[in-house]
């Protein structure tokens, strides 16, 4: 049998440096040691873990690992390595260490979505110039192979839209609210108790984590570099049990989606809208069935049509799976020769601001029950050229002495975000309006 | 901005030969011509379609294409090409033409599952030896990127099980039977009317198409070459409306699954079972929600956990998307240098025969309603060391003059297939048994 892994190449040693030894890093180290033989067989190289850089040598570890592997001198470790796995998170010292690794000719595997969303372009250029591979499958949607399919498998197609559930914490919270009727605070506390949410949950619940992933997904999908400032971001902390209940009644479910889509602004500029916000989805949509802390990415492409990728978005072992996939690919590339390639930037489309996006609103209102109210409201929609798709009115008859009032639920057709926002603003100012109970965007219909 | 596509490399011409111009081929040709500029930008090479080999020049085409591209001399066309797209299907002349292409140093993209399942290993070896790429993403599950994620993204993980809905025709038929209560013949006729099933539906409904895909999935997932004779294959033509109804009542759905799983035979031999058969799945299983002619592949891996890939499994444009993804990847590889790589065979695990597999049966029986019947039946299970998970009995009281009888529905725990089969055989021989109405395997519980 002929294979490119001739015996003299077999078990060529490659030095692996691991930066960080938390939840994911400790599993990566364990698997590198435990599966050494099968990884060598699959890679054509012996992946030698030469050291693990940590901040504190004496910190407790989830997995027993040989003490002699640990070091606090990350800089020296990186300079010796052929392959560097960066699992530190945050901007510094991760960025400097990756730059040192690339400068020394090492391939880099990173799961650092914050760094890549903020500083990715400079790092990709540096890696391309050095002819080394910088891969980061684990940075988006944990174990789910999503970046490689977008970059390679769909490279002959044209992606038109990406909708992703890319934050397990918020999906768990929204799913709990949906299935138990709990309010946000209760569901968050439960998520914290189970370890799905951190003590300070801001990065998750305010959508910052999802926004970093949206920037990375958009960059690969549209062959254009998008960074965090290009991403409009709203979190889920304002979602109420009533919002969830109303969505349920309408056959919808609320999900925090990372969205990147080809779009046209009001003045006809073609571009890409990248945004994260709570979104109403029909319950039959494939993403609606993604429960608990799972992640999924739904892609629409011109030729492939609809695709969905589903799996675990976080956790030590699932994320380690993605890290090791990148590591084995980089090692194979070193063994077989040939340069790596991180991304392409042949698209060069504009990032559209949230104001320019075409979207659809679901607006919940309470109004005084008197003649002419609906006419006043619909007139405002007409003035802003926002067309109403459905309107549902529920009259509440007041008890003795109380005035009666009505609840309105209006779903619009797709319209420019700025027109929708001004419509809502004008409606708020109407004297007959007693409350705007919710304003949520709708997708998937 | 530094990129490996320096200007002197940009638009390096690569000659593309297309073999076959049916449903998929005509869309591939259209996209190659129509998207030439954006493909060049993404690839770093100008993909020049130099010819389309067809059997009959005058055959009608779905898409208008320049007449001068067509030729009946496939052999000469292949010898001129840098990249060959084989969409002929069947063994010959596809095999000889691929061999000629490889011998002339061309990279090959094929969607020919029958050829790859039958003769893949010899072709992969030939391609590896020649240092060219042979890719075949379109051969399994159409537009869904599944082979590349298995081969590359999960290369550092260990896949334990693959369950795939990889034939849209049979999924459409079973879904119709499930949603409308139609019998097999009616649902098949409807599928034929809509173009989902061919006039001779044998390859689809008897599972042969799925079996070829199962062999390819198993080979990549377990780093071991499996061919068609390693695949146990049962189709769906014997599934009755009553089977579907009974499954529904039990909260299950019947799907034709391609299964490849790590397993242990009765005598402790570790190996892989590769099989295609109608399978009962719980309605909550992610694969149960795959409707109509869609495809999906569900993967269980040691570290990643559960993953699912969902999308369109057939059709001109979706399959063309997968073909073009392979083509762009192969072209990038040529532009950037470095050898291709089709598969790895470092696993070398045994293919287990269907007799050796551990599975679980759902058995439907009708029995005469008399004392001691259940004891006789359960005794047979005990003798064969097959343990019963659930048993449900429905007594039908006979009308005037007719004897009463009972329907039994027995779900077993996982047991060796041969023990299950002998149990059913012995039960059939019991005089109290008036009928064995269905025997189906259960997964996903």
mmCIF file of C-alpha atoms in Angstrom, chain A residues 167-174 177 184-185 187-189 191-192 196-210 233-239 256 276-278:
data_model
loop_
_atom_site.group_PDB
_atom_site.id
_atom_site.type_symbol
_atom_site.label_atom_id
_atom_site.label_comp_id
_atom_site.label_asym_id
_atom_site.label_seq_id
_atom_site.Cartn_x
_atom_site.Cartn_y
_atom_site.Cartn_z
ATOM 1 C CA UNK A 167 -23.778 31.199 22.954
ATOM 2 C CA UNK A 168 -24.875 28.243 25.064
ATOM 3 C CA UNK A 169 -25.451 30.292 28.224
ATOM 4 C CA UNK A 170 -28.101 32.526 26.684
ATOM 5 C CA UNK A 171 -29.689 29.634 24.801
ATOM 6 C CA UNK A 172 -29.957 27.716 28.069
ATOM 7 C CA UNK A 173 -31.546 30.723 29.808
ATOM 8 C CA UNK A 174 -34.047 31.399 27.004
ATOM 9 C CA UNK A 177 -37.729 30.618 30.331
ATOM 10 C CA UNK A 184 -34.862 36.056 33.308
ATOM 11 C CA UNK A 185 -33.362 36.407 36.810
ATOM 12 C CA UNK A 187 -33.328 31.254 34.707
ATOM 13 C CA UNK A 188 -29.967 33.034 34.994
ATOM 14 C CA UNK A 189 -29.577 31.905 38.608
ATOM 15 C CA UNK A 191 -27.766 28.573 34.730
ATOM 16 C CA UNK A 192 -25.191 29.858 37.233
ATOM 17 C CA UNK A 196 -23.638 27.256 32.353
ATOM 18 C CA UNK A 197 -23.298 30.907 33.342
ATOM 19 C CA UNK A 198 -20.432 32.662 35.099
ATOM 20 C CA UNK A 199 -20.673 34.651 38.329
ATOM 21 C CA UNK A 200 -20.405 37.807 36.196
ATOM 22 C CA UNK A 201 -22.603 36.833 33.244
ATOM 23 C CA UNK A 202 -22.284 40.143 31.371
ATOM 24 C CA UNK A 203 -20.221 38.893 28.409
ATOM 25 C CA UNK A 204 -22.783 36.183 27.700
ATOM 26 C CA UNK A 205 -26.133 37.788 28.500
ATOM 27 C CA UNK A 206 -25.314 41.139 26.901
ATOM 28 C CA UNK A 207 -24.317 39.379 23.679
ATOM 29 C CA UNK A 208 -20.615 40.358 23.647
ATOM 30 C CA UNK A 209 -19.440 36.755 23.320
ATOM 31 C CA UNK A 210 -21.883 36.126 20.468
ATOM 32 C CA UNK A 233 -25.158 43.958 19.682
ATOM 33 C CA UNK A 234 -28.166 43.582 21.992
ATOM 34 C CA UNK A 235 -28.373 41.055 24.829
ATOM 35 C CA UNK A 236 -31.230 39.170 26.464
ATOM 36 C CA UNK A 237 -31.372 40.792 29.909
ATOM 37 C CA UNK A 238 -34.493 42.770 28.985
ATOM 38 C CA UNK A 239 -36.456 39.736 27.795
ATOM 39 C CA UNK A 256 -30.345 35.125 20.739
ATOM 40 C CA UNK A 276 -26.610 39.994 17.551
ATOM 41 C CA UNK A 277 -30.034 40.447 19.106
ATOM 42 C CA UNK A 278 -32.942 38.504 20.587
#
